[in-house]
Amino acid sequence: MSLFGRIFKKKANQDTSDSSTSDMSYRMIDEETKPARWYEVTEHAIMANKAFNEQKYQECIELITKEFQNSSENSILLILRAKAFYNLKEYKSALPDLNKVLSEFPYHRSANTYRGLVLYNLGEIQNTIASVSKAIELDPEYHIYYFLLNDCYRKKNDHKKANGFLLKGEELMFKTKEIQDDNYNRTNKDFPKNNFTEPQKHYPPSSEIDDLKKAGNKYLNQNNYEEGLKCFLKRRVLEEERLYKNYNISIEEVTKKHMSDLIYLNSTYETLGDIYAHKKEYEKAIPCLEKALKCSDIIFGDNYRNSRAHDIHMKLGQAYSESGYSLLGMSHYQKALDICKKLYQEDDNQDGTKYINTCYFSIGVCYFEIGDFQDALPFFEKVLQINKKTGNNHRNNSDVQSVIDRCRKEINK
């Protein structure tokens, strides 16, 4: 399966409608054919929709063709028939229906997207690029177009352009992703306004906040992550409420003068991110870690980068990568590497060398994952070079050499 197919399948499965098809990954594109729309048309149309949802694509095509013998063609049925042809891999048959829809509705997302997919599967890469580029002009916020262009340019061995489109697609995909943690999506209306004008400089945490941290850590030390999570979620609520009540501001508005409160929040956010990551709930881990990073930046200043910031960037890199956002993950690994290079030399500190090598290796893995072996190779070679120079073996030399050989093999194909 192509890179686009892997990315599309991974992200699309969460957005499909209740009905199933033989290729669920493509159901998300633009479902303008939901059953409620069909009760206004003929029996053939209702039966065609039902057949499509039951993966009876040939039957669906025949029913729509019969419908068109007795009534004028309409875009909903044309799109459905094109999708049926697409799922049967009869790409040339799908193209005329899509062209008809686009001649009347040039802004039609589903028609534009499927036309790009059809041309891509017909091997017409240049025409795919032209079609999808036009679709982006009409709908620049639709992430799927960027994933498709990424795959097209990768086939043309233009990895620089491919990576640009992949990163844009990942950013849009994550931007529009709904975080399902209801406790996290609170607003200022949850907290009553206070009337004071001059806040105190420091508000010590309540004993309840301290007790929740102790209890939470005790549960985590016992590997009881569910109970630990409950403690730290409650602690976060109390800390955010305390910040808001004391200063009449939200976390988005805090500055360095609120540092004493942020120190507590920073620790809580990072711990929550760690717990969610351990549970592999990365969509919840990421916003917690992002907030921890913001607190850290405010506390220490933009010019101060300590090992905590390095650790949070590494955790974010892993969370994004494990969620399928390879280049977003890579951007955090790169920031972690920049911090390490300021703090350590490659061969003067055992821990520093370990951190730097881990960053190089992680960036290489991200490039490798998206099939950009040319860019992955120097990062793996750097790991091996540092290992040999220092005599350390933070990454097993034989394993690294094996990945290097794989990259060279793929490049020489």
mmCIF file of C-alpha atoms in Angstrom:
data_model
loop_
_atom_site.group_PDB
_atom_site.id
_atom_site.type_symbol
_atom_site.label_atom_id
_atom_site.label_comp_id
_atom_site.label_asym_id
_atom_site.label_seq_id
_atom_site.Cartn_x
_atom_site.Cartn_y
_atom_site.Cartn_z
ATOM 1 C CA MET A 1 0.000 0.000 0.000
ATOM 2 C CA SER A 2 1.257 3.486 -0.828
ATOM 3 C CA LEU A 3 2.222 5.995 1.848
ATOM 4 C CA PHE A 4 -0.958 7.964 1.120
ATOM 5 C CA GLY A 5 -3.011 4.820 1.527
ATOM 6 C CA ARG A 6 -1.419 4.042 4.914
ATOM 7 C CA ILE A 7 -1.930 7.555 6.210
ATOM 8 C CA PHE A 8 -5.454 7.767 4.795
ATOM 9 C CA LYS A 9 -6.532 4.450 6.283
ATOM 10 C CA LYS A 10 -5.073 5.294 9.682
ATOM 11 C CA LYS A 11 -6.863 8.613 9.989
ATOM 12 C CA ALA A 12 -10.034 7.962 8.057
ATOM 13 C CA ASN A 13 -11.278 4.963 10.003
ATOM 14 C CA GLN A 14 -12.216 7.259 12.886
ATOM 15 C CA ASP A 15 -14.383 9.456 10.633
ATOM 16 C CA THR A 16 -16.444 6.957 8.685
ATOM 17 C CA SER A 17 -20.223 6.818 8.753
ATOM 18 C CA ASP A 18 -22.114 3.962 10.429
ATOM 19 C CA SER A 19 -22.381 2.000 7.193
ATOM 20 C CA SER A 20 -19.456 -0.110 6.033
ATOM 21 C CA THR A 21 -17.780 -0.594 2.666
ATOM 22 C CA SER A 22 -15.005 -2.783 1.375
ATOM 23 C CA ASP A 23 -12.639 0.167 1.713
ATOM 24 C CA MET A 24 -13.730 2.000 4.857
ATOM 25 C CA SER A 25 -10.795 4.371 4.605
ATOM 26 C CA TYR A 26 -12.410 6.265 1.751
ATOM 27 C CA ARG A 27 -15.872 6.642 3.277
ATOM 28 C CA MET A 28 -14.927 9.805 5.127
ATOM 29 C CA ILE A 29 -14.305 11.939 2.063
ATOM 30 C CA ASP A 30 -17.660 13.634 1.737
ATOM 31 C CA GLU A 31 -20.756 11.740 2.735
ATOM 32 C CA GLU A 32 -23.473 13.716 1.000
ATOM 33 C CA THR A 33 -25.356 10.484 0.373
ATOM 34 C CA LYS A 34 -26.559 9.692 3.865
ATOM 35 C CA PRO A 35 -29.813 7.684 3.960
ATOM 36 C CA ALA A 36 -32.051 10.617 5.005
ATOM 37 C CA ARG A 37 -31.367 12.285 1.661
ATOM 38 C CA TRP A 38 -32.738 9.317 -0.255
ATOM 39 C CA TYR A 39 -36.275 9.256 1.066
ATOM 40 C CA GLU A 40 -37.061 12.194 -1.194
ATOM 41 C CA VAL A 41 -36.196 10.288 -4.374
ATOM 42 C CA THR A 42 -37.185 7.035 -6.012
ATOM 43 C CA GLU A 43 -37.173 3.458 -4.815
ATOM 44 C CA HIS A 44 -34.232 2.678 -7.111
ATOM 45 C CA ALA A 45 -32.179 5.379 -5.391
ATOM 46 C CA ILE A 46 -33.034 4.076 -1.920
ATOM 47 C CA MET A 47 -32.142 0.536 -2.984
ATOM 48 C CA ALA A 48 -28.887 1.760 -4.583
ATOM 49 C CA ASN A 49 -27.800 3.441 -1.370
ATOM 50 C CA LYS A 50 -28.640 0.306 0.613
ATOM 51 C CA ALA A 51 -26.689 -1.868 -1.830
ATOM 52 C CA PHE A 52 -23.667 0.431 -1.572
ATOM 53 C CA ASN A 53 -23.707 0.282 2.230
ATOM 54 C CA GLU A 54 -23.857 -3.513 2.011
ATOM 55 C CA GLN A 55 -20.811 -3.472 -0.296
ATOM 56 C CA LYS A 56 -22.900 -4.717 -3.250
ATOM 57 C CA TYR A 57 -21.270 -2.265 -5.616
ATOM 58 C CA GLN A 58 -22.258 -3.886 -8.899
ATOM 59 C CA GLU A 59 -25.893 -3.976 -7.803
ATOM 60 C CA CYS A 60 -25.629 -0.330 -6.775
ATOM 61 C CA ILE A 61 -24.325 0.631 -10.223
ATOM 62 C CA GLU A 62 -27.105 -1.265 -12.003
ATOM 63 C CA LEU A 63 -29.831 0.337 -9.857
ATOM 64 C CA ILE A 64 -28.512 3.853 -10.495
ATOM 65 C CA THR A 65 -28.244 3.163 -14.216
ATOM 66 C CA LYS A 66 -31.900 2.026 -14.213
ATOM 67 C CA GLU A 67 -32.864 5.174 -12.334
ATOM 68 C CA PHE A 68 -31.180 7.329 -14.982
ATOM 69 C CA GLN A 69 -33.210 5.590 -17.713
ATOM 70 C CA ASN A 70 -36.401 6.990 -16.202
ATOM 71 C CA SER A 71 -35.309 10.350 -14.776
ATOM 72 C CA SER A 72 -32.706 13.045 -15.225
ATOM 73 C CA GLU A 73 -29.270 12.494 -13.781
ATOM 74 C CA ASN A 74 -28.424 14.131 -10.449
ATOM 75 C CA SER A 75 -25.132 14.749 -8.703
ATOM 76 C CA ILE A 76 -25.903 12.624 -5.633
ATOM 77 C CA LEU A 77 -26.447 9.496 -7.711
ATOM 78 C CA LEU A 78 -23.524 10.261 -9.998
ATOM 79 C CA ILE A 79 -21.188 10.531 -6.995
ATOM 80 C CA LEU A 80 -22.537 7.305 -5.518
ATOM 81 C CA ARG A 81 -22.058 5.419 -8.780
ATOM 82 C CA ALA A 82 -18.532 6.815 -9.115
ATOM 83 C CA LYS A 83 -17.757 5.606 -5.590
ATOM 84 C CA ALA A 84 -19.097 2.171 -6.459
ATOM 85 C CA PHE A 85 -16.901 2.033 -9.577
ATOM 86 C CA TYR A 86 -13.969 3.202 -7.455
ATOM 87 C CA ASN A 87 -14.459 0.433 -4.887
ATOM 88 C CA LEU A 88 -14.574 -2.076 -7.730
ATOM 89 C CA LYS A 89 -11.289 -0.578 -8.986
ATOM 90 C CA GLU A 90 -12.985 0.313 -12.285
ATOM 91 C CA TYR A 91 -11.353 3.722 -12.278
ATOM 92 C CA LYS A 92 -11.927 4.644 -15.919
ATOM 93 C CA SER A 93 -15.656 4.026 -15.485
ATOM 94 C CA ALA A 94 -15.766 6.334 -12.453
ATOM 95 C CA LEU A 95 -14.177 9.277 -14.239
ATOM 96 C CA PRO A 96 -17.116 10.342 -16.521
ATOM 97 C CA ASP A 97 -19.539 10.600 -13.588
ATOM 98 C CA LEU A 98 -17.103 12.717 -11.623
ATOM 99 C CA ASN A 99 -16.447 14.990 -14.595
ATOM 100 C CA LYS A 100 -20.200 15.526 -15.044
ATOM 101 C CA VAL A 101 -20.618 16.586 -11.432
ATOM 102 C CA LEU A 102 -17.633 18.935 -11.564
ATOM 103 C CA SER A 103 -18.892 20.558 -14.762
ATOM 104 C CA GLU A 104 -21.943 21.708 -12.811
ATOM 105 C CA PHE A 105 -20.484 21.954 -9.280
ATOM 106 C CA PRO A 106 -16.758 22.786 -9.540
ATOM 107 C CA TYR A 107 -16.523 23.230 -5.742
ATOM 108 C CA HIS A 108 -17.836 19.734 -4.968
ATOM 109 C CA ARG A 109 -15.396 18.283 -2.427
ATOM 110 C CA SER A 110 -16.273 14.616 -2.895
ATOM 111 C CA ALA A 111 -16.097 14.836 -6.690
ATOM 112 C CA ASN A 112 -12.772 16.681 -6.580
ATOM 113 C CA THR A 113 -11.309 14.222 -4.105
ATOM 114 C CA TYR A 114 -12.429 11.087 -5.918
ATOM 115 C CA ARG A 115 -11.271 12.479 -9.239
ATOM 116 C CA GLY A 116 -7.817 12.933 -7.690
ATOM 117 C CA LEU A 117 -7.911 9.381 -6.327
ATOM 118 C CA VAL A 118 -9.047 7.968 -9.664
ATOM 119 C CA LEU A 119 -6.285 9.739 -11.602
ATOM 120 C CA TYR A 120 -3.755 8.643 -8.985
ATOM 121 C CA ASN A 121 -4.781 5.000 -9.319
ATOM 122 C CA LEU A 122 -4.641 5.291 -13.108
ATOM 123 C CA GLY A 123 -1.002 6.308 -12.717
ATOM 124 C CA GLU A 124 -1.584 9.829 -14.041
ATOM 125 C CA ILE A 125 0.513 11.518 -11.368
ATOM 126 C CA GLN A 126 0.869 14.879 -13.105
ATOM 127 C CA ASN A 127 -2.870 15.083 -13.794
ATOM 128 C CA THR A 128 -3.526 14.088 -10.173
ATOM 129 C CA ILE A 129 -1.343 16.947 -8.958
ATOM 130 C CA ALA A 130 -3.162 19.411 -11.245
ATOM 131 C CA SER A 131 -6.591 18.176 -10.144
ATOM 132 C CA VAL A 132 -5.814 18.157 -6.422
ATOM 133 C CA SER A 133 -4.042 21.525 -6.602
ATOM 134 C CA LYS A 134 -7.226 22.991 -8.065
ATOM 135 C CA ALA A 135 -9.236 21.324 -5.303
ATOM 136 C CA ILE A 136 -6.960 22.960 -2.696
ATOM 137 C CA GLU A 137 -7.721 26.382 -4.191
ATOM 138 C CA LEU A 138 -11.398 25.664 -3.601
ATOM 139 C CA ASP A 139 -10.957 24.102 -0.159
ATOM 140 C CA PRO A 140 -7.504 24.831 1.340
ATOM 141 C CA GLU A 141 -8.372 23.433 4.791
ATOM 142 C CA TYR A 142 -9.106 19.858 3.676
ATOM 143 C CA HIS A 143 -6.208 17.724 4.917
ATOM 144 C CA ILE A 144 -6.774 14.743 2.607
ATOM 145 C CA TYR A 145 -5.657 16.754 -0.443
ATOM 146 C CA TYR A 146 -2.243 17.373 1.143
ATOM 147 C CA PHE A 147 -1.779 13.687 1.962
ATOM 148 C CA LEU A 148 -2.506 12.803 -1.662
ATOM 149 C CA LEU A 149 -0.073 15.435 -2.991
ATOM 150 C CA ASN A 150 2.540 14.128 -0.562
ATOM 151 C CA ASP A 151 2.279 10.688 -2.114
ATOM 152 C CA CYS A 152 2.353 12.083 -5.651
ATOM 153 C CA TYR A 153 5.536 14.074 -5.109
ATOM 154 C CA ARG A 154 7.121 11.139 -3.293
ATOM 155 C CA LYS A 155 6.550 9.064 -6.422
ATOM 156 C CA LYS A 156 8.337 11.830 -8.346
ATOM 157 C CA ASN A 157 11.222 11.588 -5.816
ATOM 158 C CA ASP A 158 10.660 15.216 -4.808
ATOM 159 C CA HIS A 159 10.854 14.546 -1.071
ATOM 160 C CA LYS A 160 11.174 18.212 -0.135
ATOM 161 C CA LYS A 161 7.787 19.083 -1.626
ATOM 162 C CA ALA A 162 6.309 15.811 -0.394
ATOM 163 C CA ASN A 163 7.335 16.540 3.184
ATOM 164 C CA GLY A 164 5.896 20.054 2.960
ATOM 165 C CA PHE A 165 2.488 18.720 1.929
ATOM 166 C CA LEU A 166 2.614 15.918 4.493
ATOM 167 C CA LEU A 167 3.372 18.362 7.310
ATOM 168 C CA LYS A 168 0.559 20.674 6.179
ATOM 169 C CA GLY A 169 -1.853 17.747 6.080
ATOM 170 C CA GLU A 170 -0.822 16.614 9.547
ATOM 171 C CA GLU A 171 -1.227 20.128 10.946
ATOM 172 C CA LEU A 172 -4.721 20.474 9.480
ATOM 173 C CA MET A 173 -5.678 16.971 10.555
ATOM 174 C CA PHE A 174 -4.633 17.564 14.131
ATOM 175 C CA LYS A 175 -6.070 21.078 14.168
ATOM 176 C CA THR A 176 -9.540 19.778 13.333
ATOM 177 C CA LYS A 177 -9.319 16.737 15.597
ATOM 178 C CA GLU A 178 -11.811 16.878 18.437
ATOM 179 C CA ILE A 179 -10.285 16.050 21.805
ATOM 180 C CA GLN A 180 -12.721 13.689 23.472
ATOM 181 C CA ASP A 181 -11.666 14.399 27.051
ATOM 182 C CA ASP A 182 -14.653 16.391 28.306
ATOM 183 C CA ASN A 183 -12.845 17.307 31.487
ATOM 184 C CA TYR A 184 -10.186 19.005 29.432
ATOM 185 C CA ASN A 185 -12.531 21.196 27.387
ATOM 186 C CA ARG A 186 -13.622 23.568 30.082
ATOM 187 C CA THR A 187 -13.992 27.325 29.612
ATOM 188 C CA ASN A 188 -13.851 30.305 31.908
ATOM 189 C CA LYS A 189 -17.601 30.136 32.488
ATOM 190 C CA ASP A 190 -16.958 27.206 34.813
ATOM 191 C CA PHE A 191 -15.299 29.575 37.265
ATOM 192 C CA PRO A 192 -17.098 32.547 38.909
ATOM 193 C CA LYS A 193 -15.546 35.993 38.522
ATOM 194 C CA ASN A 194 -13.982 37.674 41.571
ATOM 195 C CA ASN A 195 -14.250 41.363 42.302
ATOM 196 C CA PHE A 196 -10.755 42.104 43.612
ATOM 197 C CA THR A 197 -8.387 44.187 41.483
ATOM 198 C CA GLU A 198 -4.971 43.562 43.038
ATOM 199 C CA PRO A 199 -4.108 39.873 43.320
ATOM 200 C CA GLN A 200 -1.664 38.667 45.920
ATOM 201 C CA LYS A 201 1.770 37.758 44.647
ATOM 202 C CA HIS A 202 1.603 34.161 45.767
ATOM 203 C CA TYR A 203 -1.166 31.763 46.683
ATOM 204 C CA PRO A 204 0.136 28.607 48.332
ATOM 205 C CA PRO A 205 -1.583 25.418 47.159
ATOM 206 C CA SER A 206 -4.249 23.981 49.393
ATOM 207 C CA SER A 207 -3.573 20.865 51.410
ATOM 208 C CA GLU A 208 -6.052 19.042 49.144
ATOM 209 C CA ILE A 209 -3.889 19.794 46.099
ATOM 210 C CA ASP A 210 -0.789 18.472 47.853
ATOM 211 C CA ASP A 211 -2.640 15.399 49.097
ATOM 212 C CA LEU A 212 -3.879 14.612 45.574
ATOM 213 C CA LYS A 213 -0.323 14.683 44.257
ATOM 214 C CA LYS A 214 0.886 12.325 46.988
ATOM 215 C CA ALA A 215 -2.024 9.957 46.448
ATOM 216 C CA GLY A 216 -1.641 10.102 42.662
ATOM 217 C CA ASN A 217 2.074 9.311 42.800
ATOM 218 C CA LYS A 218 1.400 6.452 45.203
ATOM 219 C CA TYR A 219 -1.066 4.918 42.731
ATOM 220 C CA LEU A 220 1.353 5.412 39.827
ATOM 221 C CA ASN A 221 4.170 3.723 41.774
ATOM 222 C CA GLN A 222 1.806 0.758 42.157
ATOM 223 C CA ASN A 223 1.106 0.852 38.374
ATOM 224 C CA ASN A 224 -2.510 1.748 39.149
ATOM 225 C CA TYR A 225 -2.833 4.272 36.321
ATOM 226 C CA GLU A 226 -6.612 4.627 36.441
ATOM 227 C CA GLU A 227 -6.683 5.781 40.060
ATOM 228 C CA GLY A 228 -3.562 7.882 39.540
ATOM 229 C CA LEU A 229 -5.236 9.562 36.583
ATOM 230 C CA LYS A 230 -8.300 10.411 38.670
ATOM 231 C CA CYS A 231 -6.136 12.086 41.306
ATOM 232 C CA PHE A 232 -4.186 14.212 38.830
ATOM 233 C CA LEU A 233 -7.295 15.179 36.837
ATOM 234 C CA LYS A 234 -8.881 16.434 40.047
ATOM 235 C CA ARG A 235 -5.628 18.175 41.006
ATOM 236 C CA ARG A 236 -5.553 19.927 37.621
ATOM 237 C CA VAL A 237 -9.128 21.160 38.063
ATOM 238 C CA LEU A 238 -8.273 22.635 41.466
ATOM 239 C CA GLU A 239 -5.038 24.225 40.205
ATOM 240 C CA GLU A 240 -6.682 25.806 37.158
ATOM 241 C CA GLU A 241 -9.584 27.006 39.285
ATOM 242 C CA ARG A 242 -7.160 28.483 41.817
ATOM 243 C CA LEU A 243 -5.286 30.291 39.057
ATOM 244 C CA TYR A 244 -8.503 31.649 37.617
ATOM 245 C CA LYS A 245 -10.035 32.690 40.923
ATOM 246 C CA ASN A 246 -6.839 34.354 42.109
ATOM 247 C CA TYR A 247 -6.109 36.305 38.942
ATOM 248 C CA ASN A 248 -9.328 36.306 36.878
ATOM 249 C CA ILE A 249 -7.449 34.724 33.949
ATOM 250 C CA SER A 250 -7.330 31.425 32.118
ATOM 251 C CA ILE A 251 -4.244 29.334 31.417
ATOM 252 C CA GLU A 252 -4.039 30.900 27.944
ATOM 253 C CA GLU A 253 -3.511 34.331 29.517
ATOM 254 C CA VAL A 254 -0.844 33.555 32.093
ATOM 255 C CA THR A 255 2.521 35.318 32.147
ATOM 256 C CA LYS A 256 5.728 35.104 34.141
ATOM 257 C CA LYS A 257 4.191 36.988 37.091
ATOM 258 C CA HIS A 258 2.004 33.922 37.736
ATOM 259 C CA MET A 259 5.069 31.690 37.900
ATOM 260 C CA SER A 260 4.428 30.287 41.368
ATOM 261 C CA ASP A 261 1.099 28.843 40.191
ATOM 262 C CA LEU A 262 2.541 27.652 36.885
ATOM 263 C CA ILE A 263 5.194 25.543 38.588
ATOM 264 C CA TYR A 264 2.460 23.355 40.058
ATOM 265 C CA LEU A 265 0.484 23.237 36.799
ATOM 266 C CA ASN A 266 3.592 22.391 34.775
ATOM 267 C CA SER A 267 4.175 19.268 36.839
ATOM 268 C CA THR A 268 0.512 18.238 36.722
ATOM 269 C CA TYR A 269 0.173 18.670 32.950
ATOM 270 C CA GLU A 270 3.336 16.682 32.287
ATOM 271 C CA THR A 271 2.238 13.882 34.626
ATOM 272 C CA LEU A 272 -1.163 13.701 32.915
ATOM 273 C CA GLY A 273 0.593 13.559 29.547
ATOM 274 C CA ASP A 274 2.758 10.688 30.807
ATOM 275 C CA ILE A 275 -0.273 8.758 32.079
ATOM 276 C CA TYR A 276 -2.238 9.176 28.856
ATOM 277 C CA ALA A 277 0.825 8.216 26.803
ATOM 278 C CA HIS A 278 1.289 5.085 28.918
ATOM 279 C CA LYS A 279 -2.351 4.230 28.190
ATOM 280 C CA LYS A 280 -1.627 4.956 24.488
ATOM 281 C CA GLU A 281 -4.301 7.667 24.517
ATOM 282 C CA TYR A 282 -2.077 10.033 22.560
ATOM 283 C CA GLU A 283 -4.858 12.399 21.475
ATOM 284 C CA LYS A 284 -5.285 13.218 25.176
ATOM 285 C CA ALA A 285 -1.578 13.139 25.997
ATOM 286 C CA ILE A 286 -0.630 15.726 23.372
ATOM 287 C CA PRO A 287 -2.647 18.723 24.670
ATOM 288 C CA CYS A 288 -1.449 18.030 28.230
ATOM 289 C CA LEU A 289 2.181 17.936 27.128
ATOM 290 C CA GLU A 290 1.717 21.050 24.965
ATOM 291 C CA LYS A 291 0.434 22.931 28.021
ATOM 292 C CA ALA A 292 3.309 21.639 30.129
ATOM 293 C CA LEU A 293 5.697 22.959 27.485
ATOM 294 C CA LYS A 294 3.995 26.360 27.517
ATOM 295 C CA CYS A 295 4.275 26.551 31.311
ATOM 296 C CA SER A 296 7.954 25.584 31.077
ATOM 297 C CA ASP A 297 8.619 28.284 28.466
ATOM 298 C CA ILE A 298 7.004 30.949 30.644
ATOM 299 C CA ILE A 299 8.742 29.806 33.823
ATOM 300 C CA PHE A 300 12.243 29.572 32.369
ATOM 301 C CA GLY A 301 11.983 32.094 29.534
ATOM 302 C CA ASP A 302 12.382 31.617 25.791
ATOM 303 C CA ASN A 303 16.165 31.728 25.982
ATOM 304 C CA TYR A 304 16.462 29.114 28.714
ATOM 305 C CA ARG A 305 16.153 25.504 27.671
ATOM 306 C CA ASN A 306 16.738 22.937 30.363
ATOM 307 C CA SER A 307 16.499 19.175 30.368
ATOM 308 C CA ARG A 308 12.786 19.337 31.266
ATOM 309 C CA ALA A 309 12.022 21.107 27.987
ATOM 310 C CA HIS A 310 14.074 18.459 26.166
ATOM 311 C CA ASP A 311 12.089 15.691 27.848
ATOM 312 C CA ILE A 312 8.710 17.253 26.995
ATOM 313 C CA HIS A 313 9.713 17.712 23.354
ATOM 314 C CA MET A 314 10.789 14.062 23.210
ATOM 315 C CA LYS A 315 7.475 12.960 24.735
ATOM 316 C CA LEU A 316 5.557 15.117 22.247
ATOM 317 C CA GLY A 317 7.637 13.704 19.408
ATOM 318 C CA GLN A 318 6.703 10.185 20.406
ATOM 319 C CA ALA A 319 3.022 11.036 20.972
ATOM 320 C CA TYR A 320 2.664 12.687 17.562
ATOM 321 C CA SER A 321 4.607 9.921 15.814
ATOM 322 C CA GLU A 322 2.613 7.156 17.482
ATOM 323 C CA SER A 323 -0.569 8.967 16.416
ATOM 324 C CA GLY A 324 0.583 8.844 12.785
ATOM 325 C CA TYR A 325 1.768 12.477 12.553
ATOM 326 C CA SER A 326 5.343 11.685 11.569
ATOM 327 C CA LEU A 327 6.522 15.161 10.605
ATOM 328 C CA LEU A 328 4.865 16.875 13.547
ATOM 329 C CA GLY A 329 6.649 14.343 15.731
ATOM 330 C CA MET A 330 9.896 14.995 13.898
ATOM 331 C CA SER A 331 9.618 18.744 14.558
ATOM 332 C CA HIS A 332 9.627 18.086 18.310
ATOM 333 C CA TYR A 333 12.505 15.612 18.059
ATOM 334 C CA GLN A 334 14.444 18.302 16.184
ATOM 335 C CA LYS A 335 13.715 20.860 18.928
ATOM 336 C CA ALA A 336 14.885 18.350 21.531
ATOM 337 C CA LEU A 337 18.079 17.843 19.517
ATOM 338 C CA ASP A 338 18.690 21.612 19.343
ATOM 339 C CA ILE A 339 18.371 21.838 23.133
ATOM 340 C CA CYS A 340 20.746 18.906 23.649
ATOM 341 C CA LYS A 341 23.366 20.429 21.375
ATOM 342 C CA LYS A 342 23.325 23.582 23.530
ATOM 343 C CA LEU A 343 23.585 21.627 26.770
ATOM 344 C CA TYR A 344 26.028 18.874 25.789
ATOM 345 C CA GLN A 345 28.844 17.970 23.468
ATOM 346 C CA GLU A 346 28.531 14.732 21.548
ATOM 347 C CA ASP A 347 31.404 13.069 23.365
ATOM 348 C CA ASP A 348 31.889 14.836 26.710
ATOM 349 C CA ASN A 349 29.007 13.473 28.745
ATOM 350 C CA GLN A 350 27.539 10.009 28.806
ATOM 351 C CA ASP A 351 23.972 11.186 29.378
ATOM 352 C CA GLY A 352 24.398 13.990 26.854
ATOM 353 C CA THR A 353 25.613 11.550 24.232
ATOM 354 C CA LYS A 354 22.677 9.269 24.979
ATOM 355 C CA TYR A 355 20.180 12.124 24.591
ATOM 356 C CA ILE A 356 21.732 13.358 21.355
ATOM 357 C CA ASN A 357 21.876 9.872 19.849
ATOM 358 C CA THR A 358 18.251 9.235 20.782
ATOM 359 C CA CYS A 359 17.231 12.443 18.994
ATOM 360 C CA TYR A 360 19.185 11.543 15.848
ATOM 361 C CA PHE A 361 17.747 8.048 15.820
ATOM 362 C CA SER A 362 14.155 9.258 16.375
ATOM 363 C CA ILE A 363 14.381 11.774 13.523
ATOM 364 C CA GLY A 364 15.775 9.050 11.273
ATOM 365 C CA VAL A 365 12.876 6.757 12.184
ATOM 366 C CA CYS A 366 10.355 9.484 11.255
ATOM 367 C CA TYR A 367 11.929 9.913 7.814
ATOM 368 C CA PHE A 368 12.110 6.141 7.428
ATOM 369 C CA GLU A 369 8.428 5.783 8.360
ATOM 370 C CA ILE A 370 7.301 8.130 5.572
ATOM 371 C CA GLY A 371 9.563 6.425 3.045
ATOM 372 C CA ASP A 372 12.107 9.251 2.791
ATOM 373 C CA PHE A 373 15.152 6.981 2.989
ATOM 374 C CA GLN A 374 17.520 9.552 1.480
ATOM 375 C CA ASP A 375 16.969 11.946 4.384
ATOM 376 C CA ALA A 376 16.780 9.173 6.988
ATOM 377 C CA LEU A 377 20.215 7.755 6.119
ATOM 378 C CA PRO A 378 22.477 10.574 7.475
ATOM 379 C CA PHE A 379 20.711 10.529 10.859
ATOM 380 C CA PHE A 380 21.295 6.805 11.305
ATOM 381 C CA GLU A 381 24.886 7.196 10.115
ATOM 382 C CA LYS A 382 25.380 9.951 12.698
ATOM 383 C CA VAL A 383 24.222 7.592 15.466
ATOM 384 C CA LEU A 384 26.751 4.970 14.399
ATOM 385 C CA GLN A 385 29.481 7.595 14.087
ATOM 386 C CA ILE A 386 28.916 8.876 17.656
ATOM 387 C CA ASN A 387 28.783 5.337 19.035
ATOM 388 C CA LYS A 388 32.138 4.485 17.483
ATOM 389 C CA LYS A 389 33.685 7.820 18.515
ATOM 390 C CA THR A 390 32.654 7.570 22.173
ATOM 391 C CA GLY A 391 32.823 3.816 22.595
ATOM 392 C CA ASN A 392 29.246 3.885 23.883
ATOM 393 C CA ASN A 393 26.496 1.771 22.463
ATOM 394 C CA HIS A 394 23.329 3.684 23.341
ATOM 395 C CA ARG A 395 21.789 2.310 20.184
ATOM 396 C CA ASN A 396 22.885 -1.200 19.299
ATOM 397 C CA ASN A 397 25.428 -0.866 16.501
ATOM 398 C CA SER A 398 24.234 -3.948 14.651
ATOM 399 C CA ASP A 399 20.635 -2.719 14.722
ATOM 400 C CA VAL A 400 21.644 0.733 13.465
ATOM 401 C CA GLN A 401 23.802 -0.805 10.722
ATOM 402 C CA SER A 402 20.869 -2.974 9.690
ATOM 403 C CA VAL A 403 18.646 0.107 9.265
ATOM 404 C CA ILE A 404 21.408 1.888 7.329
ATOM 405 C CA ASP A 405 21.698 -1.076 4.958
ATOM 406 C CA ARG A 406 17.934 -1.050 4.477
ATOM 407 C CA CYS A 407 17.979 2.664 3.615
ATOM 408 C CA ARG A 408 20.763 2.199 1.070
ATOM 409 C CA LYS A 409 18.907 -0.723 -0.488
ATOM 410 C CA GLU A 410 15.734 1.341 -0.863
ATOM 411 C CA ILE A 411 17.661 4.322 -2.285
ATOM 412 C CA ASN A 412 19.353 2.116 -4.909
ATOM 413 C CA LYS A 413 16.115 0.570 -6.128
#
